[in-house]
Amino acid sequence: MGIILEVDQVYKHFGGVKANENVSLNVEEGSIVGLIGPNGSGKTTLFNSIVGTHPIDQGSIYFEGKEISSLPIPAVAKLGLLRTFQQTRIYEKLNCIQNMLVSSKPENDTVFNIFAKVPHNLTEKSENLLKFVGLYQKRNLRAGDLSFGQQKLLELAMALINEPKMLLLDEPTAGINPTLINGIIDRLIKVNKEFGITLLVIEHNMRVIMSLAQKIFCLAHGQLLAEGSPEQIKNDHRVIDAYLGVQ
Amino acid sequence: MSKKNIIIYSLILVFGLSAPFLFPAYKLQISILWVLTILALTWDIQGGQMGYNSFGNILFFGVGMYVCSSVQIGMFFPLSEWTASGGEKTFLHTTSQYFQGFTYGLIFAGIVPAIVAALIGYGILGLRGHYFAICTLGIGIAAGEIAGGIELIGAGQGMTVPPWPKGIGGTELRSQFFYYLCFLTVCVTFFVIRLIYQTRFGLVINAIRDNEDKAEAMGIHTMRYKIIGWVVSAFFLGIAGGLMGNMIGYIEPTEIAFAGSTYGVFMVLMAILGGKGTLWGPVIGAAVFHVFKEGFWTFFLGWQYVALGALIIVIVIFFPEGILGWFREKYPENFGEVVDEVDRTAQVELT
């Protein structure tokens, strides 16, 4: 299987803060890859760089062999590369179904599409995806009234309706109770296996990332510290030092 | 359409059609109510549904007013002579000229503000939150000052619109005509807005209100939707302006056309009072507000603005979500927010 996402020597500075320095990583198509690191190590900055929230200072990013580092967010999204956020971002005053419908993007925002009725099969598709994440019952409630964990699930479903090729997930299990975490892991594996979507996951919960990812990259102080299988990372002294401090 | 809807719509239709005969003394007031409803409905497209609080929508109202009467006059007579000399005394529109001019005037009163909205929107809809609000406030005020400096449209003196043609009946027919025209316009505006809220456009502008960053991250060209929203709003506002100018008969730049301190504020208040971000909120808000306002002007003359200020405070403190919003908070199940108990089995077991 080929490389779907290639980050090549990316630099991103905010004033004097070196958020990302010479970061390179590859993600294979169809895999689940973890991205870990202490707080402030530049994980979310890297996500922002990849999807085009801000321009990078140096280096290049390839998605399916195409240079995307200078593309704006909508253009990247159109290629099939979507992200979710650490703090859930849902449309809180719309109900779950509407949240799903608005997320499904037509090919182009032409005036004709803008004023087109929402097609019926889309509602059906939304309901199926809500069933998949276990929110079907609450489909008519406002998204803002859901619990935090349910909002995360909703956000996942919203990303899935566009049938992306790859998803960047920013801490999908942060702030969620342990029972629901298992549910989310289960869903993520299904997303990967059944829908064939490549996942790049930022995660602090080691149990989650070790059971989920096939390969893990570890960032510290904006630099790539280590990469390897979960076993290798678990036993890597540099990683342990970075998390717990050098002894 | 549900049964409840049909009853509501037919009640309003019956009231709208029969009001001039039932309450002949209030004909002008009810005509103004319909115009106010248009103002509230169009403001709510940005302020309520899209979350972009605009204080400058009065710009389109004023532009529509000036464009409409300029077209009405300019089609048949030299505009500069009309405004320089009180031309309604020397130039007279025949009946057919009057209606022909009025028709074209209203069409342009819609189109020109729509174009202005697209141009300005392209420049300032990138601003968010307070910055957008303050910017639009400036635009609304500037427009009045600019209009007050243009000689062609009468500058600070204002301009008169063509008077009602003499040949076809007096003021009674005139007020009848304007009443039904206002009612027709508010109906068309309401149904067009209702229609577009049901399309993808409606969903996306709501999404922009709730979380614009997310909408962008999902690949939506939010700018395009924002501009289109403003254009739709400006189109109907412009027509309302053209109507209002003709109904009053005289246009003055800062008190009538670009009346930011009255109509410019009222349109925001009405939408908030009724419940912004809902279809019916602005309609309810306009009706309630108009009744209160006229009550204050009648019973508290001299203190009317104090009373109005008190009303604003009460709205903001006790009904921050408006009348409809308050009901929605209280009785969410009546607005379709229900947990689907029947389908509890559909809940996937979380293990």
Coordinates of C-alpha atoms in Angstrom, one line a residue:
Chain A
M1 CA 0.0 0.0 0.0
G2 CA 1.2 3.5 -0.8
I3 CA 1.9 6.5 1.3
I4 CA -1.3 8.7 1.5
L5 CA 0.2 11.5 3.6
E6 CA 3.7 12.7 3.5
V7 CA 5.0 15.5 5.8
D8 CA 8.4 16.5 4.7
Q9 CA 10.7 18.6 6.9
V10 CA 8.0 21.0 8.0
Y11 CA 8.9 24.1 10.0
K12 CA 6.4 26.4 11.8
H13 CA 7.4 29.2 14.1
F14 CA 5.1 31.6 16.0
G15 CA 7.4 34.5 16.7
G16 CA 10.1 33.0 18.8
V17 CA 8.2 29.8 19.6
K18 CA 9.4 26.9 17.4
A19 CA 6.1 24.9 17.3
N20 CA 7.3 22.5 14.6
E21 CA 10.9 22.0 13.6
N22 CA 12.0 19.7 10.8
V23 CA 9.1 17.4 11.3
S24 CA 8.8 14.5 8.8
L25 CA 6.4 11.7 8.9
N26 CA 4.6 9.3 6.5
V27 CA 1.2 7.7 6.8
E28 CA 0.4 4.6 4.9
E29 CA -2.9 4.3 3.1
G30 CA -5.4 2.3 5.2
S31 CA -3.5 2.4 8.4
I32 CA -4.2 3.9 11.8
V33 CA -1.3 6.0 12.9
G34 CA -0.9 7.7 16.3
L35 CA 0.7 11.0 17.1
I36 CA 1.7 11.5 20.8
G37 CA 3.8 13.9 22.7
P38 CA 3.6 16.0 25.9
N39 CA 1.5 19.1 26.0
G40 CA 2.8 21.9 23.9
S41 CA 4.9 19.6 21.7
G42 CA 3.3 20.8 18.5
K43 CA 0.8 18.1 17.6
T44 CA -2.1 20.3 17.0
T45 CA 0.1 22.8 15.2
L46 CA 1.1 20.1 12.8
F47 CA -2.6 19.2 12.2
N48 CA -3.3 22.8 11.5
S49 CA -0.4 22.9 9.0
I50 CA -1.6 19.8 7.2
V51 CA -5.2 21.0 6.7
G52 CA -4.2 24.5 5.8
T53 CA -5.3 26.5 8.8
H54 CA -2.1 28.5 8.6
P55 CA 0.8 28.5 6.1
I56 CA 3.9 26.6 7.0
D57 CA 7.3 28.4 7.1
Q58 CA 9.3 25.7 5.3
G59 CA 9.0 22.2 4.0
S60 CA 6.2 20.5 2.1
I61 CA 3.2 18.3 2.7
Y62 CA 1.9 15.8 0.1
F63 CA -1.5 14.2 0.1
E64 CA -1.8 11.3 -2.4
G65 CA 1.3 12.7 -4.0
K66 CA -0.1 16.2 -4.4
E67 CA 1.5 19.2 -2.7
I68 CA -1.1 20.7 -0.4
S69 CA 0.9 22.9 2.0
S70 CA -0.2 26.1 0.2
L71 CA -3.9 25.1 -0.3
P72 CA -6.7 26.8 1.8
I73 CA -8.8 24.6 4.1
P74 CA -11.8 24.1 1.7
A75 CA -9.5 22.9 -1.1
V76 CA -7.8 20.4 1.2
A77 CA -11.2 19.2 2.5
K78 CA -12.3 18.7 -1.1
L79 CA -9.4 16.3 -1.7
G80 CA -10.7 14.1 1.1
L81 CA -8.6 15.1 4.1
L82 CA -10.7 16.2 7.0
R83 CA -10.0 16.9 10.7
T84 CA -11.9 16.9 14.0
F85 CA -11.1 19.2 16.8
Q86 CA -9.9 18.8 20.3
Q87 CA -12.7 20.9 21.7
T88 CA -15.7 19.6 19.9
R89 CA -17.0 21.9 17.2
I90 CA -20.6 21.1 16.3
Y91 CA -23.4 23.5 15.4
E92 CA -25.1 23.6 18.8
K93 CA -28.4 25.2 17.8
L94 CA -29.0 22.8 15.0
N95 CA -30.3 19.3 15.7
C96 CA -28.2 16.2 15.0
I97 CA -29.7 15.5 11.6
Q98 CA -29.2 19.1 10.5
N99 CA -25.6 18.9 11.7
M100 CA -25.1 15.9 9.5
L101 CA -26.9 17.5 6.5
V102 CA -24.9 20.6 6.6
S103 CA -21.7 18.7 6.7
S104 CA -22.4 16.8 3.6
K105 CA -20.8 18.9 0.9
P106 CA -22.0 19.0 -2.7
E107 CA -19.4 19.0 -5.4
N108 CA -19.5 22.7 -5.8
D109 CA -21.1 25.7 -4.1
T110 CA -22.7 27.0 -7.2
V111 CA -25.8 29.2 -6.9
F112 CA -27.9 26.3 -8.1
N113 CA -26.5 24.0 -5.3
I114 CA -26.9 26.7 -2.7
F115 CA -30.6 27.0 -3.3
A116 CA -31.2 23.3 -4.0
K117 CA -33.4 21.3 -1.6
V118 CA -31.6 18.9 0.6
P119 CA -32.0 15.5 -1.1
H120 CA -33.9 12.8 0.6
N121 CA -31.3 10.0 0.4
L122 CA -29.0 12.3 2.3
T123 CA -31.3 12.3 5.3
E124 CA -31.4 8.5 5.1
K125 CA -27.6 8.4 4.9
S126 CA -27.3 10.8 7.9
E127 CA -29.7 8.6 9.9
N128 CA -27.6 5.5 9.1
L129 CA -24.4 7.2 10.2
L130 CA -26.1 8.4 13.4
K131 CA -27.1 4.8 14.0
F132 CA -23.5 3.8 13.5
V133 CA -22.3 6.1 16.3
G134 CA -25.3 5.4 18.5
L135 CA -27.1 8.7 18.4
Y136 CA -30.1 7.8 16.3
Q137 CA -32.5 8.2 19.2
K138 CA -31.4 11.7 19.9
R139 CA -31.4 12.8 16.2
N140 CA -34.0 15.5 16.8
L141 CA -32.3 17.1 19.8
R142 CA -30.2 20.2 19.5
A143 CA -26.5 19.2 19.3
G144 CA -25.7 21.7 22.0
D145 CA -27.9 19.6 24.4
L146 CA -25.8 16.5 24.0
S147 CA -23.1 15.4 26.4
F148 CA -19.5 16.1 25.5
G149 CA -18.9 12.5 24.6
Q150 CA -22.0 12.4 22.4
Q151 CA -20.8 15.5 20.7
K152 CA -17.5 13.9 19.9
L153 CA -19.4 11.0 18.3
L154 CA -21.6 13.4 16.4
E155 CA -18.5 15.2 15.1
L156 CA -17.1 11.8 14.0
A157 CA -20.3 11.1 12.1
M158 CA -20.2 14.5 10.5
A159 CA -16.8 13.9 9.2
L160 CA -17.8 10.5 7.9
I161 CA -20.7 11.7 5.8
N162 CA -18.3 13.2 3.3
E163 CA -16.6 9.9 2.8
P164 CA -13.1 11.2 3.4
K165 CA -10.0 9.3 2.4
M166 CA -8.3 10.3 5.6
L167 CA -9.3 11.7 8.9
L168 CA -7.2 13.6 11.4
L169 CA -8.6 13.1 14.9
D170 CA -7.5 15.5 17.6
E171 CA -7.9 13.7 20.9
P172 CA -11.0 11.7 20.1
T173 CA -11.3 10.4 23.7
A174 CA -10.3 13.4 25.8
G175 CA -12.8 14.2 28.5
I176 CA -14.9 11.1 27.9
N177 CA -15.9 8.5 30.5
P178 CA -14.1 5.1 30.2
T179 CA -17.2 3.1 29.0
L180 CA -17.8 5.5 26.2
I181 CA -14.0 5.4 25.3
N182 CA -14.3 1.7 24.5
G183 CA -17.3 2.5 22.3
I184 CA -15.2 5.2 20.5
I185 CA -12.2 2.9 20.0
D186 CA -14.6 0.3 18.6
R187 CA -16.1 2.8 16.2
L188 CA -12.7 4.1 15.0
I189 CA -11.5 0.6 14.2
K190 CA -14.7 0.0 12.3
V191 CA -14.3 3.2 10.4
N192 CA -10.8 2.1 9.4
K193 CA -11.7 -1.5 8.5
E194 CA -15.1 -1.1 7.0
F195 CA -15.0 2.3 5.4
G196 CA -11.3 2.0 4.5
I197 CA -10.5 5.5 6.0
T198 CA -6.9 6.2 7.0
L199 CA -6.7 7.7 10.5
L200 CA -4.1 9.9 12.0
V201 CA -4.9 10.2 15.7
I202 CA -3.6 12.6 18.4
E203 CA -4.1 11.0 21.7
H204 CA -2.9 11.3 25.3
N205 CA -4.5 8.2 26.6
M206 CA -1.8 5.6 26.2
R207 CA -4.2 2.6 26.6
V208 CA -6.3 4.0 23.7
I209 CA -3.4 4.7 21.3
M210 CA -1.6 1.5 22.0
S211 CA -4.7 -0.6 21.2
L212 CA -5.6 1.5 18.2
A213 CA -2.5 2.4 16.2
Q214 CA -0.2 0.3 14.1
K215 CA 2.5 2.9 14.1
I216 CA 3.2 5.8 16.4
F217 CA 5.1 9.1 16.0
C218 CA 6.2 10.9 19.1
L219 CA 6.8 14.7 19.1
A220 CA 8.6 16.7 21.8
H221 CA 9.5 20.4 21.8
G222 CA 8.3 20.6 18.2
Q223 CA 10.7 17.9 16.9
L224 CA 10.1 14.3 16.0
L225 CA 11.5 12.3 18.9
A226 CA 10.7 8.7 17.9
E227 CA 8.7 6.6 15.6
G228 CA 7.8 2.9 15.6
S229 CA 5.3 0.3 16.5
P230 CA 3.4 0.7 19.9
E231 CA 5.8 -1.9 21.4
Q232 CA 8.9 0.1 20.3
I233 CA 7.4 3.4 21.5
K234 CA 6.4 1.9 24.9
N235 CA 10.0 0.8 25.5
D236 CA 11.7 3.9 24.1
H237 CA 13.6 5.7 26.8
R238 CA 13.5 9.0 25.1
V239 CA 9.7 8.9 25.0
I240 CA 9.4 8.0 28.6
D241 CA 11.8 10.8 29.5
A242 CA 9.9 13.3 27.4
Y243 CA 6.7 12.4 29.3
L244 CA 8.0 12.0 32.8
G245 CA 11.1 14.2 32.7
V246 CA 14.7 12.9 32.7
Q247 CA 15.6 11.1 35.8
Chain B
M1 CA -48.1 22.1 4.9
S2 CA -49.7 21.0 8.1
K3 CA -53.2 21.8 9.2
K4 CA -52.0 24.2 11.9
N5 CA -50.0 26.2 9.3
I6 CA -52.9 26.5 6.9
I7 CA -55.1 27.9 9.7
I8 CA -52.4 30.4 10.7
Y9 CA -51.7 31.5 7.1
S10 CA -55.4 31.9 6.2
L11 CA -56.1 33.9 9.4
I12 CA -53.3 36.3 8.5
L13 CA -54.5 36.5 4.9
V14 CA -58.0 37.3 6.0
F15 CA -56.8 39.9 8.4
G16 CA -54.4 41.4 5.8
L17 CA -57.1 41.7 3.1
S18 CA -59.9 43.0 5.3
A19 CA -57.9 45.3 7.6
P20 CA -58.4 48.4 5.6
F21 CA -62.2 48.0 5.8
L22 CA -62.3 46.8 9.4
F23 CA -59.9 49.5 10.8
P24 CA -59.9 52.3 8.2
A25 CA -58.4 54.7 10.7
Y26 CA -55.3 52.5 11.1
K27 CA -54.7 51.8 7.5
L28 CA -51.4 53.7 7.3
Q29 CA -50.3 52.2 10.6
I30 CA -50.9 48.7 9.4
S31 CA -49.2 49.5 6.1
I32 CA -46.2 50.6 8.1
L33 CA -46.4 47.4 10.2
W34 CA -46.0 45.4 7.0
V35 CA -42.9 47.4 6.0
L36 CA -41.5 47.0 9.5
T37 CA -42.1 43.2 9.2
I38 CA -40.0 43.2 6.0
L39 CA -37.3 45.1 7.9
A40 CA -37.3 42.6 10.7
L41 CA -37.5 39.6 8.4
T42 CA -34.6 40.7 6.2
W43 CA -32.5 41.8 9.2
D44 CA -32.9 38.3 10.7
I45 CA -31.3 36.7 7.7
Q46 CA -27.9 38.1 8.9
G47 CA -28.5 38.9 12.5
G48 CA -30.5 35.9 13.5
Q49 CA -29.9 33.0 11.1
M50 CA -26.3 33.9 10.2
G51 CA -25.2 35.4 13.5
Y52 CA -23.8 38.6 11.8
N53 CA -25.2 41.5 13.7
S54 CA -25.6 44.2 11.2
F55 CA -26.5 47.7 12.2
G56 CA -26.1 49.1 8.7
N57 CA -28.9 47.3 6.9
I58 CA -30.7 50.7 6.8
L59 CA -28.2 51.5 4.0
F60 CA -30.1 49.3 1.6
F61 CA -33.5 50.7 2.8
G62 CA -32.3 54.2 2.0
V63 CA -30.6 53.3 -1.3
G64 CA -33.8 51.6 -2.4
M65 CA -35.8 54.6 -1.5
Y66 CA -33.6 57.1 -3.4
V67 CA -33.2 54.8 -6.4
C68 CA -36.9 54.1 -6.7
S69 CA -37.9 57.8 -6.8
S70 CA -34.9 58.8 -8.9
V71 CA -36.0 56.2 -11.5
Q72 CA -39.7 57.3 -11.2
I73 CA -38.7 60.9 -11.9
G74 CA -35.7 60.4 -14.2
M75 CA -37.6 58.2 -16.6
F76 CA -39.8 61.1 -17.8
F77 CA -38.2 64.4 -16.5
P78 CA -34.8 65.8 -15.9
L79 CA -33.9 64.8 -12.3
S80 CA -31.7 67.7 -11.5
E81 CA -34.4 70.3 -12.4
W82 CA -36.9 68.4 -10.4
T83 CA -34.9 68.4 -7.2
A84 CA -33.6 72.0 -7.7
S85 CA -37.0 73.6 -8.0
G86 CA -39.5 71.5 -6.3
G87 CA -40.3 69.9 -9.6
E88 CA -43.5 68.3 -8.6
K89 CA -45.1 71.7 -9.2
T90 CA -43.9 72.0 -12.8
F91 CA -43.7 68.4 -14.0
L92 CA -46.8 66.2 -13.7
H93 CA -46.8 62.5 -14.2
T94 CA -49.8 61.2 -16.1
T95 CA -51.5 58.1 -14.6
S96 CA -49.7 55.7 -16.9
Q97 CA -46.4 57.4 -16.5
Y98 CA -46.8 57.2 -12.7
F99 CA -47.5 53.5 -12.6
Q100 CA -44.9 52.7 -15.2
G101 CA -42.3 54.7 -13.4
F102 CA -43.3 53.1 -10.0
T103 CA -42.9 49.6 -11.4
Y104 CA -39.5 50.2 -12.8
G105 CA -38.6 52.2 -9.8
L106 CA -39.4 49.2 -7.5
I107 CA -37.5 46.8 -9.7
F108 CA -34.4 49.0 -9.6
A109 CA -34.9 49.6 -5.9
G110 CA -34.4 45.9 -5.4
I111 CA -31.5 45.4 -7.8
V112 CA -29.3 48.3 -7.0
P113 CA -29.1 47.7 -3.2
A114 CA -28.5 44.0 -4.0
I115 CA -25.4 45.0 -6.1
V116 CA -24.3 47.4 -3.4
A117 CA -24.6 44.6 -0.8
A118 CA -22.5 42.2 -2.9
L119 CA -19.7 44.8 -3.3
I120 CA -19.7 45.9 0.3
G121 CA -20.2 42.4 1.6
Y122 CA -17.2 41.2 -0.4
G123 CA -15.2 43.8 1.5
I124 CA -16.4 43.5 5.0
L125 CA -18.1 40.1 5.5
G126 CA -14.7 38.8 6.4
L127 CA -14.9 40.7 9.7
R128 CA -16.5 38.9 12.6
G129 CA -18.5 39.6 15.7
H130 CA -18.1 43.1 17.1
Y131 CA -15.9 44.3 14.3
F132 CA -18.6 43.5 11.7
A133 CA -21.2 45.2 13.8
I134 CA -19.2 48.4 14.3
C135 CA -18.2 48.5 10.6
T136 CA -21.8 48.3 9.4
L137 CA -22.8 50.9 12.0
G138 CA -20.2 53.2 10.3
I139 CA -21.5 52.4 6.9
G140 CA -25.1 53.2 7.8
I141 CA -24.1 56.6 9.2
A142 CA -21.8 57.5 6.4
A143 CA -24.5 56.7 3.8
G144 CA -26.8 59.3 5.3
E145 CA -24.0 62.0 5.3
I146 CA -23.0 61.1 1.7
A147 CA -26.6 61.2 0.5
G148 CA -26.9 64.6 2.2
G149 CA -24.1 65.9 0.0
I150 CA -25.4 64.9 -3.4
E151 CA -27.1 67.7 -5.2
L152 CA -28.7 65.6 -7.8
I153 CA -31.0 63.9 -5.3
G154 CA -31.7 67.0 -3.3
A155 CA -28.8 66.9 -0.8
G156 CA -29.7 67.8 2.7
Q157 CA -33.0 69.3 1.5
G158 CA -34.3 66.0 0.5
M159 CA -36.5 65.3 -2.5
T160 CA -40.2 64.8 -3.2
V161 CA -41.4 61.7 -4.9
P162 CA -43.9 62.0 -7.7
P163 CA -47.4 62.8 -6.3
W164 CA -50.3 60.5 -6.8
P165 CA -51.8 61.2 -10.3
K166 CA -54.8 63.4 -10.2
G167 CA -56.9 61.6 -12.7
I168 CA -57.8 58.5 -10.8
G169 CA -59.3 59.2 -7.4
G170 CA -58.1 60.8 -4.3
T171 CA -56.2 60.0 -1.2
E172 CA -58.5 57.2 -0.2
L173 CA -57.6 55.2 -3.3
R174 CA -53.9 56.1 -2.8
S175 CA -53.8 54.7 0.8
Q176 CA -55.7 51.6 -0.4
F177 CA -53.2 51.1 -3.2
F178 CA -50.2 51.4 -0.9
Y179 CA -51.7 49.2 1.8
Y180 CA -52.2 46.3 -0.6
L181 CA -48.9 46.8 -2.2
C182 CA -47.2 46.6 1.2
F183 CA -49.2 43.5 2.1
L184 CA -48.3 41.8 -1.1
T185 CA -44.6 42.7 -0.7
V186 CA -44.5 41.3 2.9
C187 CA -46.2 38.1 1.7
V188 CA -43.7 37.6 -1.1
T189 CA -40.8 38.4 1.1
F190 CA -42.0 36.0 3.8
F191 CA -42.5 33.1 1.4
V192 CA -39.3 33.6 -0.5
I193 CA -37.4 33.7 2.8
R194 CA -39.3 30.7 4.1
L195 CA -38.4 28.8 0.9
I196 CA -34.7 29.5 1.0
Y197 CA -34.5 28.6 4.7
Q198 CA -35.6 25.1 3.7
T199 CA -32.7 24.7 1.2
R200 CA -29.1 24.0 1.8
F201 CA -28.6 27.8 2.1
G202 CA -30.7 27.9 5.3
L203 CA -28.7 25.1 6.9
V204 CA -25.3 26.6 6.0
I205 CA -26.1 30.1 7.3
N206 CA -27.2 28.5 10.6
A207 CA -23.9 26.6 10.6
I208 CA -22.0 29.8 10.1
R209 CA -23.8 31.3 13.1
D210 CA -23.0 28.3 15.3
N211 CA -19.4 27.7 14.3
E212 CA -18.0 29.4 11.2
D213 CA -14.5 27.8 11.7
K214 CA -16.0 24.4 11.7
A215 CA -18.0 25.1 8.6
E216 CA -14.9 26.3 6.8
A217 CA -12.9 23.2 8.0
M218 CA -15.6 21.1 6.5
G219 CA -14.9 22.7 3.1
I220 CA -17.9 25.1 2.9
H221 CA -17.2 28.4 1.1
T222 CA -18.7 30.4 3.8
M223 CA -18.0 33.8 2.2
R224 CA -20.2 32.9 -0.8
Y225 CA -23.2 32.1 1.5
K226 CA -22.7 35.2 3.6
I227 CA -22.7 37.5 0.5
I228 CA -25.7 35.8 -1.0
G229 CA -27.5 36.2 2.3
W230 CA -26.8 39.8 2.4
V231 CA -27.8 40.3 -1.2
V232 CA -31.2 38.6 -0.6
S233 CA -31.7 40.8 2.4
A234 CA -30.7 44.0 0.5
F235 CA -33.0 43.2 -2.4
F236 CA -36.2 43.0 -0.3
L237 CA -35.0 45.9 2.0
G238 CA -34.5 48.1 -1.1
I239 CA -38.0 47.4 -2.3
A240 CA -39.4 48.1 1.1
G241 CA -37.5 51.4 1.0
G242 CA -38.9 52.3 -2.4
L243 CA -42.4 51.6 -1.1
M244 CA -41.9 53.6 2.1
G245 CA -40.5 56.6 0.2
N246 CA -43.6 56.7 -2.0
M247 CA -45.9 56.2 0.9
I248 CA -44.5 59.1 2.8
G249 CA -44.1 61.2 -0.3
Y250 CA -40.9 62.9 0.8
I251 CA -37.4 61.7 1.2
E252 CA -34.9 63.2 3.6
P253 CA -31.4 61.7 4.0
T254 CA -30.9 61.2 7.7
E255 CA -34.4 61.2 9.2
I256 CA -36.3 59.1 6.7
A257 CA -34.0 57.3 4.2
F258 CA -30.9 56.4 6.3
A259 CA -32.8 56.7 9.6
G260 CA -30.3 54.7 11.6
S261 CA -31.5 55.9 14.9
T262 CA -35.1 54.9 14.3
Y263 CA -35.8 52.2 11.6
G264 CA -32.1 51.1 11.8
V265 CA -32.5 50.3 15.5
F266 CA -36.1 49.1 15.2
M267 CA -35.3 46.4 12.8
V268 CA -32.8 44.9 15.2
L269 CA -35.2 45.2 18.2
M270 CA -38.1 43.6 16.4
A271 CA -36.1 40.6 15.4
I272 CA -34.7 40.2 18.9
L273 CA -38.0 40.7 20.6
G274 CA -39.8 38.1 18.5
G275 CA -36.9 35.6 18.6
K276 CA -34.0 35.9 16.3
G277 CA -33.0 33.0 14.2
T278 CA -36.6 31.8 13.7
L279 CA -38.9 32.3 10.8
W280 CA -41.8 33.6 12.7
G281 CA -39.9 35.5 15.4
P282 CA -39.4 38.7 13.3
V283 CA -43.1 38.7 12.3
I284 CA -44.3 38.4 15.9
G285 CA -41.7 40.8 17.0
A286 CA -42.7 43.4 14.5
A287 CA -46.4 43.2 15.4
V288 CA -45.7 43.4 19.2
F289 CA -43.2 46.2 18.8
H290 CA -45.3 48.3 16.5
V291 CA -48.2 48.1 19.0
F292 CA -46.0 49.1 21.9
K293 CA -44.3 51.9 19.9
E294 CA -47.6 53.4 18.8
G295 CA -48.9 53.1 22.4
F296 CA -45.9 54.9 23.7
W297 CA -46.2 57.7 21.2
T298 CA -49.9 58.1 22.1
F299 CA -49.9 57.7 25.8
F300 CA -46.4 58.8 26.9
L301 CA -45.8 61.6 24.4
G302 CA -42.7 63.5 25.5
W303 CA -41.5 60.4 27.3
Q304 CA -41.9 58.0 24.4
Y305 CA -38.1 57.3 24.0
V306 CA -37.8 56.7 27.7
A307 CA -40.6 54.1 27.5
L308 CA -39.0 52.6 24.4
G309 CA -35.6 52.4 26.2
A310 CA -37.3 50.7 29.2
L311 CA -38.9 48.2 26.7
I312 CA -35.4 47.5 25.3
I313 CA -34.0 46.8 28.7
V314 CA -36.9 44.4 29.5
I315 CA -36.4 42.6 26.3
V316 CA -32.7 42.1 26.8
I317 CA -32.9 41.0 30.5
F318 CA -36.0 38.9 30.4
F319 CA -36.3 37.7 26.8
P320 CA -32.7 37.5 25.5
E321 CA -33.8 34.8 23.1
G322 CA -37.0 36.6 22.2
I323 CA -40.6 35.5 22.5
L324 CA -40.3 32.4 20.3
G325 CA -36.9 31.6 21.8
W326 CA -38.4 31.8 25.3
F327 CA -41.1 29.3 24.3
R328 CA -38.5 27.0 22.8
E329 CA -36.5 26.9 26.0
K330 CA -39.6 26.2 28.0
Y331 CA -41.3 23.7 25.7
P332 CA -38.6 22.2 23.5
E333 CA -40.8 19.2 22.7
N334 CA -43.2 21.5 20.8
F335 CA -40.4 22.4 18.5
G336 CA -39.6 18.8 17.6
E337 CA -36.8 18.3 20.1
V338 CA -37.8 14.9 21.3
V339 CA -35.9 11.7 22.2
D340 CA -37.1 8.9 20.0
E341 CA -38.2 6.5 22.7
V342 CA -39.7 4.0 20.2
D343 CA -36.4 3.5 18.6
R344 CA -34.5 2.9 21.8
T345 CA -33.4 -0.4 20.3
A346 CA -31.6 1.5 17.5
Q347 CA -29.2 2.8 20.2
V348 CA -26.1 0.8 19.6
E349 CA -24.9 -0.9 22.8
L350 CA -21.7 0.7 24.0
T351 CA -19.5 -2.1 25.4

